Tab-separated table of C-alpha atoms and ligand atoms in Angstrom:
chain	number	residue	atom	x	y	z
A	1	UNK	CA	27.833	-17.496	19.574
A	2	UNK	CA	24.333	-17.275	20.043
A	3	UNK	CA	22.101	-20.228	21.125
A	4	UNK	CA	21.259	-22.365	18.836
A	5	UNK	CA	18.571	-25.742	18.780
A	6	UNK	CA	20.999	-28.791	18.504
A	7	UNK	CA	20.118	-30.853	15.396
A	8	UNK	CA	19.127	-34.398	16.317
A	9	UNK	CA	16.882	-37.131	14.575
A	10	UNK	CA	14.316	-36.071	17.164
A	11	UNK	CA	14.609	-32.548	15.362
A	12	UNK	CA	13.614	-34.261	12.191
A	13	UNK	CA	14.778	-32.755	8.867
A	14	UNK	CA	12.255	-32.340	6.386
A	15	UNK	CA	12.191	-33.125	2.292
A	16	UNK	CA	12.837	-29.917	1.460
A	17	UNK	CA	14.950	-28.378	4.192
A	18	UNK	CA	17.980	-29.035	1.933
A	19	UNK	CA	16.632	-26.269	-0.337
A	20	UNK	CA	15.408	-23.970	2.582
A	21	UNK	CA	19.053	-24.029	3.996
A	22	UNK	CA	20.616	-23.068	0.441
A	23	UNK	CA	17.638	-20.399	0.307
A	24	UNK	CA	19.438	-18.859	3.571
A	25	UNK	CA	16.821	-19.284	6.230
A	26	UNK	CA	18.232	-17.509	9.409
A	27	UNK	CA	16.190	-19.400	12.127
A	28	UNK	CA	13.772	-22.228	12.730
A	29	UNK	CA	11.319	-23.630	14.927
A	30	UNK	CA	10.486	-27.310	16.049
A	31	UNK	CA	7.032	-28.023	15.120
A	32	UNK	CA	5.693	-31.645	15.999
A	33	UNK	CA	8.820	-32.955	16.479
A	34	UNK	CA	10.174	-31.041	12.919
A	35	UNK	CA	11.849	-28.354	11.862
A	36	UNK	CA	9.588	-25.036	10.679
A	37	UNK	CA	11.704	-22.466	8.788
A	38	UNK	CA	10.317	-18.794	10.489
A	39	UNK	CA	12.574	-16.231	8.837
A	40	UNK	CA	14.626	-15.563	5.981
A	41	UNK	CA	15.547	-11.943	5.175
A	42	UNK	CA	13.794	-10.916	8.265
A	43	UNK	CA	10.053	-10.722	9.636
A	44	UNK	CA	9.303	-7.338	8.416
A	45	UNK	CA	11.240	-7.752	4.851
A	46	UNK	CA	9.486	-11.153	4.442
A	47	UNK	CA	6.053	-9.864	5.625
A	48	UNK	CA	6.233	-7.628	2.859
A	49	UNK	CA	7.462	-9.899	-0.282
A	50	UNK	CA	4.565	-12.155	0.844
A	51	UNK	CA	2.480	-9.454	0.880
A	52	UNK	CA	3.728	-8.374	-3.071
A	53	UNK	CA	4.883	-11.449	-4.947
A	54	UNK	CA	5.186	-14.906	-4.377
A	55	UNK	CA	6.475	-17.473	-1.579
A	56	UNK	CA	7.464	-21.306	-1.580
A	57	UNK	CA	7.111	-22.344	2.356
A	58	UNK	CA	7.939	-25.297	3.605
A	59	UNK	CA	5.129	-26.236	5.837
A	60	UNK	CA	6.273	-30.037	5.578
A	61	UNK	CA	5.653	-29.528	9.609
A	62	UNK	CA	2.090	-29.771	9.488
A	63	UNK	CA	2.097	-33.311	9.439
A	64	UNK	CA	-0.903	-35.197	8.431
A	65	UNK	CA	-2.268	-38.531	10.721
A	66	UNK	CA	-3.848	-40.454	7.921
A	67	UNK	CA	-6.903	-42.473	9.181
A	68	UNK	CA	-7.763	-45.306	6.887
A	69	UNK	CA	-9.897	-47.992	6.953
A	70	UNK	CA	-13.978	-48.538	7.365
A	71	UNK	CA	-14.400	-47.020	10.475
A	72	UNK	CA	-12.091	-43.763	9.782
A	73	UNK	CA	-15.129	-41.502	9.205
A	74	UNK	CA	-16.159	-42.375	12.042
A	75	UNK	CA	-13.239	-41.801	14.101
A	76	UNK	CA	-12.911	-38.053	12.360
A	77	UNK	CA	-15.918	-37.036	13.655
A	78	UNK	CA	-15.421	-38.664	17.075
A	79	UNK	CA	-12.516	-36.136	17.122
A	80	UNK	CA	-14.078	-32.856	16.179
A	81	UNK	CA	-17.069	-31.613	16.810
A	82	UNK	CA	-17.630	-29.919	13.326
A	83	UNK	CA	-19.952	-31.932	11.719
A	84	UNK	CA	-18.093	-34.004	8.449
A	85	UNK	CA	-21.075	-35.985	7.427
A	86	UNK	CA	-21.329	-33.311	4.315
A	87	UNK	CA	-17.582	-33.213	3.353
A	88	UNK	CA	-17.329	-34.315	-0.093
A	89	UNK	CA	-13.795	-36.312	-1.682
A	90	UNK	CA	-11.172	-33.806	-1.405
A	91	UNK	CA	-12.655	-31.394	0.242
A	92	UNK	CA	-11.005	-29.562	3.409
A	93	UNK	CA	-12.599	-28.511	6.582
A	94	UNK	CA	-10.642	-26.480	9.777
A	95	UNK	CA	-12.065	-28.175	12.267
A	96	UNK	CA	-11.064	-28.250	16.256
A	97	UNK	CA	-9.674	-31.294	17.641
A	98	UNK	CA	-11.753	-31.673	21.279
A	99	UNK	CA	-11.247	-34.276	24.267
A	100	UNK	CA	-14.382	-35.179	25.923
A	101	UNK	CA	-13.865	-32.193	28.494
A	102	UNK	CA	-14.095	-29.857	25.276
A	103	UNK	CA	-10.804	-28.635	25.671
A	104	UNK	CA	-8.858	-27.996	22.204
A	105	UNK	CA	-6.091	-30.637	21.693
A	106	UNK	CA	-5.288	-29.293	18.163
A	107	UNK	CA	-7.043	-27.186	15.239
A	108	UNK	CA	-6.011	-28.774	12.311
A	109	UNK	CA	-7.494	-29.024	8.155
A	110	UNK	CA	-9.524	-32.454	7.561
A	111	UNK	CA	-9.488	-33.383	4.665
A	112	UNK	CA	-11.940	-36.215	3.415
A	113	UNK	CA	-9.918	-37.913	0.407
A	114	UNK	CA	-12.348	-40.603	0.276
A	115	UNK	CA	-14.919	-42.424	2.551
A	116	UNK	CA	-12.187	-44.503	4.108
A	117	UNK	CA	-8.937	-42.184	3.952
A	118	UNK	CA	-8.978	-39.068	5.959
A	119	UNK	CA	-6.106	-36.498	6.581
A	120	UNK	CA	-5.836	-34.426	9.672
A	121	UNK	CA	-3.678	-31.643	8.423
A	122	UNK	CA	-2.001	-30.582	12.164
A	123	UNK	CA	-0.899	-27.950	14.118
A	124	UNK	CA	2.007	-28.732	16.841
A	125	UNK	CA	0.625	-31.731	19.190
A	126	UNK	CA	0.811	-35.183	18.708
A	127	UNK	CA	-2.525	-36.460	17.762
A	128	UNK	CA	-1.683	-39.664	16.111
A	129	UNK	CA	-1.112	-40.848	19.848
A	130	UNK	CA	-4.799	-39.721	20.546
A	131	UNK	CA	-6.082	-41.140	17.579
A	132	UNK	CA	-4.760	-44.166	17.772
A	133	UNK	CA	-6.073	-44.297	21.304
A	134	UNK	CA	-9.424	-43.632	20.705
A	135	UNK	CA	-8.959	-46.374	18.030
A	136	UNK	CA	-7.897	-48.939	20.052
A	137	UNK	CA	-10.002	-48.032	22.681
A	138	UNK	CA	-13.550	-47.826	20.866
A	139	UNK	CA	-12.636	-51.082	18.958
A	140	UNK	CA	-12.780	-49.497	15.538
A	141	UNK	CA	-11.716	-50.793	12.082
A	142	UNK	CA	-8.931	-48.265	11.329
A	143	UNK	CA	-5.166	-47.808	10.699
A	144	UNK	CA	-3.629	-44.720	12.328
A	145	UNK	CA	-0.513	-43.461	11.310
A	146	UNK	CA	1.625	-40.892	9.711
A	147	UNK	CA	1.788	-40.938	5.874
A	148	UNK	CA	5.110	-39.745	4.180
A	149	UNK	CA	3.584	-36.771	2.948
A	150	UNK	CA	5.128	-33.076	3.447
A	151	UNK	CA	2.560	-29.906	2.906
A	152	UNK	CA	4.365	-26.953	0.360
A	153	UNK	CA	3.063	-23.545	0.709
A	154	UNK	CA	2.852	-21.339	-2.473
A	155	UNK	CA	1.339	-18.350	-0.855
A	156	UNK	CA	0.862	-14.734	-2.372
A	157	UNK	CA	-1.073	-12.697	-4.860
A	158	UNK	CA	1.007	-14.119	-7.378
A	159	UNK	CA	0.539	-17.949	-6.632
A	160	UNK	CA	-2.201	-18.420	-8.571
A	161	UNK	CA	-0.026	-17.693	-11.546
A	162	UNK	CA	2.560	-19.180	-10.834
A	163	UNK	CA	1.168	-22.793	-9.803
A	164	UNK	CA	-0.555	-22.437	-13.032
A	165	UNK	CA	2.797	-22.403	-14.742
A	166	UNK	CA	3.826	-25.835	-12.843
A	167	UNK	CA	0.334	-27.232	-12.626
A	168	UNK	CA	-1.659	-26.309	-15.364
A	169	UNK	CA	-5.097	-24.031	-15.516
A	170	UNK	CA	-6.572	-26.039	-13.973
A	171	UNK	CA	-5.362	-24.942	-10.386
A	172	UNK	CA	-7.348	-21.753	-11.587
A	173	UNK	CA	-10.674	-23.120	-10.606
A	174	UNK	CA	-9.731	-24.464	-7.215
A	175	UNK	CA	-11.694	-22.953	-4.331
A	176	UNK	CA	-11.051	-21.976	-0.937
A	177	UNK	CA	-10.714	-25.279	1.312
A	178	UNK	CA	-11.156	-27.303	-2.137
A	179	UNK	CA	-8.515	-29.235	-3.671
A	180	UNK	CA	-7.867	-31.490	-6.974
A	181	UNK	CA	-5.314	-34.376	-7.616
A	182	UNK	CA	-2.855	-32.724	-9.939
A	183	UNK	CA	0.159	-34.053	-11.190
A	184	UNK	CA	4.155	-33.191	-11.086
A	185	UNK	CA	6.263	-35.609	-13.021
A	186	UNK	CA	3.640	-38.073	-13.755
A	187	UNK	CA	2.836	-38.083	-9.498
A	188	UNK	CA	-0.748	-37.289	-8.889
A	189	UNK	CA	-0.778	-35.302	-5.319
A	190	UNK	CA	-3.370	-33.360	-3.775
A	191	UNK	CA	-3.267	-29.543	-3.715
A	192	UNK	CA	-5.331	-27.412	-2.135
A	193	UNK	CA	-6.866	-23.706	-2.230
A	194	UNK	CA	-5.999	-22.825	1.591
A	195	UNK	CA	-2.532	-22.106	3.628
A	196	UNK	CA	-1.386	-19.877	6.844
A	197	UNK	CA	-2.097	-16.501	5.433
A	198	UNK	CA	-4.655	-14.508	4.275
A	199	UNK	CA	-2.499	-13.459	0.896
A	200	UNK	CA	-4.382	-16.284	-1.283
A	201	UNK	CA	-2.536	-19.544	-2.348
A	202	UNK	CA	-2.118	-22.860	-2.438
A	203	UNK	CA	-0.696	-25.970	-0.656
A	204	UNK	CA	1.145	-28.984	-2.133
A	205	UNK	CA	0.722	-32.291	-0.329
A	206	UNK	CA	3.925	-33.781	-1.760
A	207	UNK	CA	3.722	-37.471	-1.180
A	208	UNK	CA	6.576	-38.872	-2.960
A	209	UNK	CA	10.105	-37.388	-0.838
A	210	UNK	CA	12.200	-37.648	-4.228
A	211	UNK	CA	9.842	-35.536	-6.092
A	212	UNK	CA	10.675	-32.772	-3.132
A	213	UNK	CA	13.630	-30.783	-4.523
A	214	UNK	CA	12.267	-31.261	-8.540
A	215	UNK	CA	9.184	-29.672	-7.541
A	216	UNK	CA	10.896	-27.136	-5.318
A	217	UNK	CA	13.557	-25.715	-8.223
A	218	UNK	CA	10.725	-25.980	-10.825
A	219	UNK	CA	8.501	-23.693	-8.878
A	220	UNK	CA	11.628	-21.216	-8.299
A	221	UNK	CA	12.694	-21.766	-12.020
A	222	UNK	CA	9.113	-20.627	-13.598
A	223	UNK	CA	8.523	-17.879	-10.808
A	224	UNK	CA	12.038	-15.981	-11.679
A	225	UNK	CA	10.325	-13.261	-13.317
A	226	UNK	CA	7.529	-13.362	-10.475
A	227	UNK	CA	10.159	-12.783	-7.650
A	228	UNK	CA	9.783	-15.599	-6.233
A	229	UNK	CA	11.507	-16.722	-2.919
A	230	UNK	CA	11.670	-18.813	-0.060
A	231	UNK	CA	9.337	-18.146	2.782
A	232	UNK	CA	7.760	-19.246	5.810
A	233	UNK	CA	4.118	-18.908	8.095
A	234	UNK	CA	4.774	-14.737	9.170
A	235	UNK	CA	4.187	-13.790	12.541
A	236	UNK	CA	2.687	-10.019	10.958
A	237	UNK	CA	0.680	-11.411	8.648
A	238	UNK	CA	-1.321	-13.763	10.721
A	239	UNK	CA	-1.646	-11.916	13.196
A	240	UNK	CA	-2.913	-9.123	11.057
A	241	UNK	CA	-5.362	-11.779	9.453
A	242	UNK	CA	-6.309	-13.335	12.760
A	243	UNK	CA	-4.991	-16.857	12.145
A	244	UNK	CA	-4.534	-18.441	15.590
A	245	UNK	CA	-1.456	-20.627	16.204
A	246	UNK	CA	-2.192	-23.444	18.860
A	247	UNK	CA	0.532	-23.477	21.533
A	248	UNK	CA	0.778	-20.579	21.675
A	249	UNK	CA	-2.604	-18.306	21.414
A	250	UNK	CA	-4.567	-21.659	22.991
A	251	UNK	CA	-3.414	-24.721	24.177
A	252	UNK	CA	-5.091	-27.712	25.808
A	253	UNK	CA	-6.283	-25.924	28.661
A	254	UNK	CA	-8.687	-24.086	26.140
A	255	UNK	CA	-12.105	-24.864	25.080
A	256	UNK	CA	-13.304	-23.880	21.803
A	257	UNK	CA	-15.266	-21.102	22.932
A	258	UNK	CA	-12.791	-19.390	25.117
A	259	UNK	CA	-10.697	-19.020	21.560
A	260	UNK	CA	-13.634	-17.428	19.467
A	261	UNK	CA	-13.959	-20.944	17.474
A	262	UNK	CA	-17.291	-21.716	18.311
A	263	UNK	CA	-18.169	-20.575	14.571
A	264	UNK	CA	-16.697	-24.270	13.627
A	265	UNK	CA	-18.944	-26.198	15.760
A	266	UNK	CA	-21.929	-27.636	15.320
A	267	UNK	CA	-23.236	-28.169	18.539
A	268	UNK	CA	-26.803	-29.125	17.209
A	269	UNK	CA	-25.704	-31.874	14.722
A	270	UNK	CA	-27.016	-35.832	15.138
A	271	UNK	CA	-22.851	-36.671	15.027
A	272	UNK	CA	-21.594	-38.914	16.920
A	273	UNK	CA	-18.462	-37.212	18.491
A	274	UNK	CA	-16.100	-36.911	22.243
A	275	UNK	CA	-16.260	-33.505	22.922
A	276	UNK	CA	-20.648	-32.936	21.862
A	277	UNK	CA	-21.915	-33.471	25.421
A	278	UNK	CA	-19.303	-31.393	27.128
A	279	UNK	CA	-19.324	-28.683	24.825
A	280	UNK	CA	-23.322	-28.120	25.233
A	281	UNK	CA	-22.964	-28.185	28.868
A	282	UNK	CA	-20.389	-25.493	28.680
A	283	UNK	CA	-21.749	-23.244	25.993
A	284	UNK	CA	-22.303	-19.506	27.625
A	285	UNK	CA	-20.350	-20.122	31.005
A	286	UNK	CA	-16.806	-19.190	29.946
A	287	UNK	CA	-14.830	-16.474	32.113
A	288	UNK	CA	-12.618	-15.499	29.249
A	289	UNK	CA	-11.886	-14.940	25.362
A	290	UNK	CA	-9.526	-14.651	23.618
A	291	UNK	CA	-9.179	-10.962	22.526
A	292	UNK	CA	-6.972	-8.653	20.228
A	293	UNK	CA	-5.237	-5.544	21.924
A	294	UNK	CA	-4.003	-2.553	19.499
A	295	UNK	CA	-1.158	0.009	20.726
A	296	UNK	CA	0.338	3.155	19.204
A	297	UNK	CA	3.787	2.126	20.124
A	298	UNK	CA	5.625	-1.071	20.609
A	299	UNK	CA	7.455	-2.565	23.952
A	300	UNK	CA	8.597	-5.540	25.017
A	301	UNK	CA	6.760	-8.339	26.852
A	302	UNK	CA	9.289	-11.600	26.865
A	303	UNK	CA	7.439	-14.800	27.174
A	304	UNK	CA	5.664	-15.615	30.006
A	305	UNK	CA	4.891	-12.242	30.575
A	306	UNK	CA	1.753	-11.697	32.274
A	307	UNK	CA	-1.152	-8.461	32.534
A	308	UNK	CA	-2.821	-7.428	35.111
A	309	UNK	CA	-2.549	-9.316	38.498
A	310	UNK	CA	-4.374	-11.746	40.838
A	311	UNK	CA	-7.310	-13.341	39.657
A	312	UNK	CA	-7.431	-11.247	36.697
A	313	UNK	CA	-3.645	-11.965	35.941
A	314	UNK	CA	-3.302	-13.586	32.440
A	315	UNK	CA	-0.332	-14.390	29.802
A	316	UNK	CA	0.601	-12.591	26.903
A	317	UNK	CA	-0.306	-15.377	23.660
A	318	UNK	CA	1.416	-13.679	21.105
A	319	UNK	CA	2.510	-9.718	19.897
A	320	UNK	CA	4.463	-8.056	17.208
A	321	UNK	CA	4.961	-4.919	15.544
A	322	UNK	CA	2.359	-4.456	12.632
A	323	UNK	CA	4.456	-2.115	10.107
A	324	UNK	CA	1.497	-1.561	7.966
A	325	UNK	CA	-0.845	-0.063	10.648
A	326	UNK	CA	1.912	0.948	12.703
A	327	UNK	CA	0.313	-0.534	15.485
A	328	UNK	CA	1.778	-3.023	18.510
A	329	UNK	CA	-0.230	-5.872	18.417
A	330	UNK	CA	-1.334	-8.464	21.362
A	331	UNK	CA	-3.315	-11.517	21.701
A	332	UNK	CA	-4.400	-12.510	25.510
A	333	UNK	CA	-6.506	-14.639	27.055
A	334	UNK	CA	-8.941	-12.037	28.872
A	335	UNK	CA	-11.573	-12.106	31.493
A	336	UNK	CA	-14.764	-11.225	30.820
A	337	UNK	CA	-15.025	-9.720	34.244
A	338	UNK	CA	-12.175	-6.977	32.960
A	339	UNK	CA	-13.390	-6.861	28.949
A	340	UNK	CA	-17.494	-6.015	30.124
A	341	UNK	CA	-16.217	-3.218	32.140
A	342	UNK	CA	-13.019	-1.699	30.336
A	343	UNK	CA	-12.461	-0.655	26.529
A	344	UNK	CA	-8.717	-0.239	26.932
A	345	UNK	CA	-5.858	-1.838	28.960
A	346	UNK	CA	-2.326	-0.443	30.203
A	347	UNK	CA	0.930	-2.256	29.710
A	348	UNK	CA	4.173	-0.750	30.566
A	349	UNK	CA	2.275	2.886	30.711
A	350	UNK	CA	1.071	2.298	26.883
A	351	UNK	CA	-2.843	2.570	26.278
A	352	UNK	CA	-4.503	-0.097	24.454
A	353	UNK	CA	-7.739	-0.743	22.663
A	354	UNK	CA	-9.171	-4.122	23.188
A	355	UNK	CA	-10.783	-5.687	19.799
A	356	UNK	CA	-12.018	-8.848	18.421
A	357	UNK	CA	-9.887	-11.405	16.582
A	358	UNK	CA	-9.682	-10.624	13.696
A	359	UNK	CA	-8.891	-7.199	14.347
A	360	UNK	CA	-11.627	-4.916	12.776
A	361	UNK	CA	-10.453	-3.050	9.859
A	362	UNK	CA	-11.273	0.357	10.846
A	363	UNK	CA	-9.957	-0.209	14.466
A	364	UNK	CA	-6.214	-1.621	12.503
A	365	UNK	CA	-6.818	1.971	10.700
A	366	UNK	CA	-7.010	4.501	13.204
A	367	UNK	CA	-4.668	7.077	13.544
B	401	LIG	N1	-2.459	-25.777	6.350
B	401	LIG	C1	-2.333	-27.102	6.538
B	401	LIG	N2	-2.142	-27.630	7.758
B	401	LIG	C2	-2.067	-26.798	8.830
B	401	LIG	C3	-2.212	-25.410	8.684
B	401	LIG	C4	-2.407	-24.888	7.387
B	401	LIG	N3	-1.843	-27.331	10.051
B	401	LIG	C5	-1.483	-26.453	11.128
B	401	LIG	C6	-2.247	-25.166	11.112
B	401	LIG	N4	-2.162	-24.572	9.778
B	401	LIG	C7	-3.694	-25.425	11.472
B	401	LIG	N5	-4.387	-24.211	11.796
B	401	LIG	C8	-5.101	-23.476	10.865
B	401	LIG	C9	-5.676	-22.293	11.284
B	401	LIG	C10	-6.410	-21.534	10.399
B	401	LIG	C11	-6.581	-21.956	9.095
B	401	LIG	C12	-5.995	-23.126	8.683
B	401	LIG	C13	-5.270	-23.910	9.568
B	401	LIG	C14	-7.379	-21.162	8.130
B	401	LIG	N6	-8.451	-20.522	8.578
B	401	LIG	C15	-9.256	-19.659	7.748
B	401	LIG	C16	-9.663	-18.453	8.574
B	401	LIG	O1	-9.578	-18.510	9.793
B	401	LIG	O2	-10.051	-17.461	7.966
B	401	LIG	C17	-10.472	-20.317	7.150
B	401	LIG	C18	-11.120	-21.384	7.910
B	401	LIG	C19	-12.440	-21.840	7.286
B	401	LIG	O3	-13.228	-20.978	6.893
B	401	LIG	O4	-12.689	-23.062	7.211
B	401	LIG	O5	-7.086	-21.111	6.952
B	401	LIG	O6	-2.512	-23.670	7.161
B	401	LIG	N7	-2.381	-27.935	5.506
């Protein structure tokens, strides 16, 4: 028998995982402190169905730390430098978590519900620890804790249509990062225009766990004739798109600026917030990025495996076979000592073109 994670309560099971198990899922990953569904049929068959119909994930993983109370706005923007003072009610931002060295301690969605309820939508650390420290320790006016609410994915071209069915036109009108109180079953919840892939669609932030399965089987009941089917964040297609997936492409010993986020900072802003005067100071004096690498043929690089050696020597973040552009493809952490001097790298005798993150079009193209 293979391996397998043994199930505990620490492993927590999720509203919907029920369903995901009768749906067949073949493997899963623990994602603060939860199980995350990562493949059904298999990456390559379910990289393509997302890419041509319609998928139901259960993201219930990305847990939210709700901050409520009258000082939660300003406890947000304590803990990101992206300026929030413009958010508007149920509006989302991605915007970096930062400790006061700048380094990245998460990268989740905010979203402003109202001027005294904020969710932080997370990726895989546990920031309700953090937040409630900073809380405690700055003295402010604000509850910190983790609201029974589990994120559904509906995510391909055909999601759109088929929310409509459940939802109603109006999730027509949503736009990206933008989200409207909708209801299921006389529950109003908040879904959103956003999600892990770049295939358009829409997340579900299902706050009442009984509602769970109804919702679940009525979205599979009016997407029959859409083909729709269980699926889960795709290692392919985000890498493809250039979503980055803290742990593993950055992790706390990151800044934002090493990672290419810099674009969601706003280092300039009168905000009152940890990681400002660090992250000024730093600007311009990093010794790495983040960078994409593009091969003609695949090989294998188990984790840690490392390039290059001595002071250059850095860890593979992340690969996998793209089957669309028939290309290996490689995230690492690179220094700029190697990337201002060198357009290509060698692994395992296999030439490879260094890129950007995304990875240009014309560069995923080439013969
Ligand atoms: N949805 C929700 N929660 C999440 C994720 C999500 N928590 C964990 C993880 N994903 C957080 N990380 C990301 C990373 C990228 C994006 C969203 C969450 C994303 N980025 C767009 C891009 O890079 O093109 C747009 C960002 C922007 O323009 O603001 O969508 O997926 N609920």
């Amino acid at each position: 028998m293979a391996p397998i994670i043994t199930p505990t309560r620490r492993t927590r099971r999720t509203h919907f995982t029920r369903r995901v198990e009768a749906a067949g899922v073949k493997g899963f990953t623990v994602y603060n402190h939860m199980l995350l569904p990562s493949v059904f049929e298999s990456p390559e068959a379910d990289y393509w169905h997302l890419c041509e119909h319609v998928q139901v994930w259960d993201v219930a993983a990305e847990r939210q730390v709700e901050l409520k109370g009258p000082d939660a706005a300003k406890l947000a923007q304590l803990m990101t430098p992206r300026d929030l003072s413009n958010a508007q009610p149920l509006q989302g931002k991605y915007a970096p978590i930062c400790d006061a060295r700048g380094r990245i301690l998460n990268d989740p969605v905010v979203i402003k519900l109202s001027d005294e309820r904020w969710w932080m939508s997370l990726a895989d650390s546990d920031i309700k620890l953090w937040a409630d420290g900073l809380a405690q320790g700055y003295g402010l006016d604000v509850e910190v804790f983790e609201p029974d609410v589990s994120p559904l994915g509906v995510q391909g071209p055909k999601s759109t249509e088929l929310m409509a069915r459940v939802f109603g036109a109006e999730v027509r009108d949503i736009r990206f990062f933008w989200g409207k109180m909708l209801s299921f079953e006389g529950q109003e919840m908040y879904v959103a225009r956003s999600g892990w892939s770049k295939q358009g669609g829409f997340e579900i932030y299902v706050n009442n766990g009984e509602l769970a399965e109804p919702l679940w089987d009525a979205l599979f009941t009016a997407g029959e004739d859409l083909n729709v089917r269980a699926g889960c964040p795709n290692g392919i297609e985000r890498m493809e798109a250039g979503l980055l997936s803290y742990g593993s492409d950055m992790d706390e010993t990151n800044n934002v600026f090493e990672c290419g986020l810099d674009s969601y900072l706003n280092l300039d802003a009168p905000i009152e917030s940890l990681s400002l005067p660090a992250l000024k100071a730093m600007a311009n004096t990093q010794t790495h990025k983040l960078r994409g690498l593009l091969f003609p043929e695949a090989f294998d690089v188990p984790a840690p495996y490392y390039l290059m050696d001595d002071d250059q020597r850095t860890e593979v973040r992340s690969s996998c076979w793209s089957p669309r552009y028939k290309k290996f493809m490689l995230y690492a952490m690179l220094p700029l000592s190697y990337t201002a001097a060198n357009e290509t790298l060698t692994v395992q005798g296999v030439t490879g073109t260094i890129t950007d993150i995304p990875f240009p079009k014309e560069k995923l193209l080439e013969p």
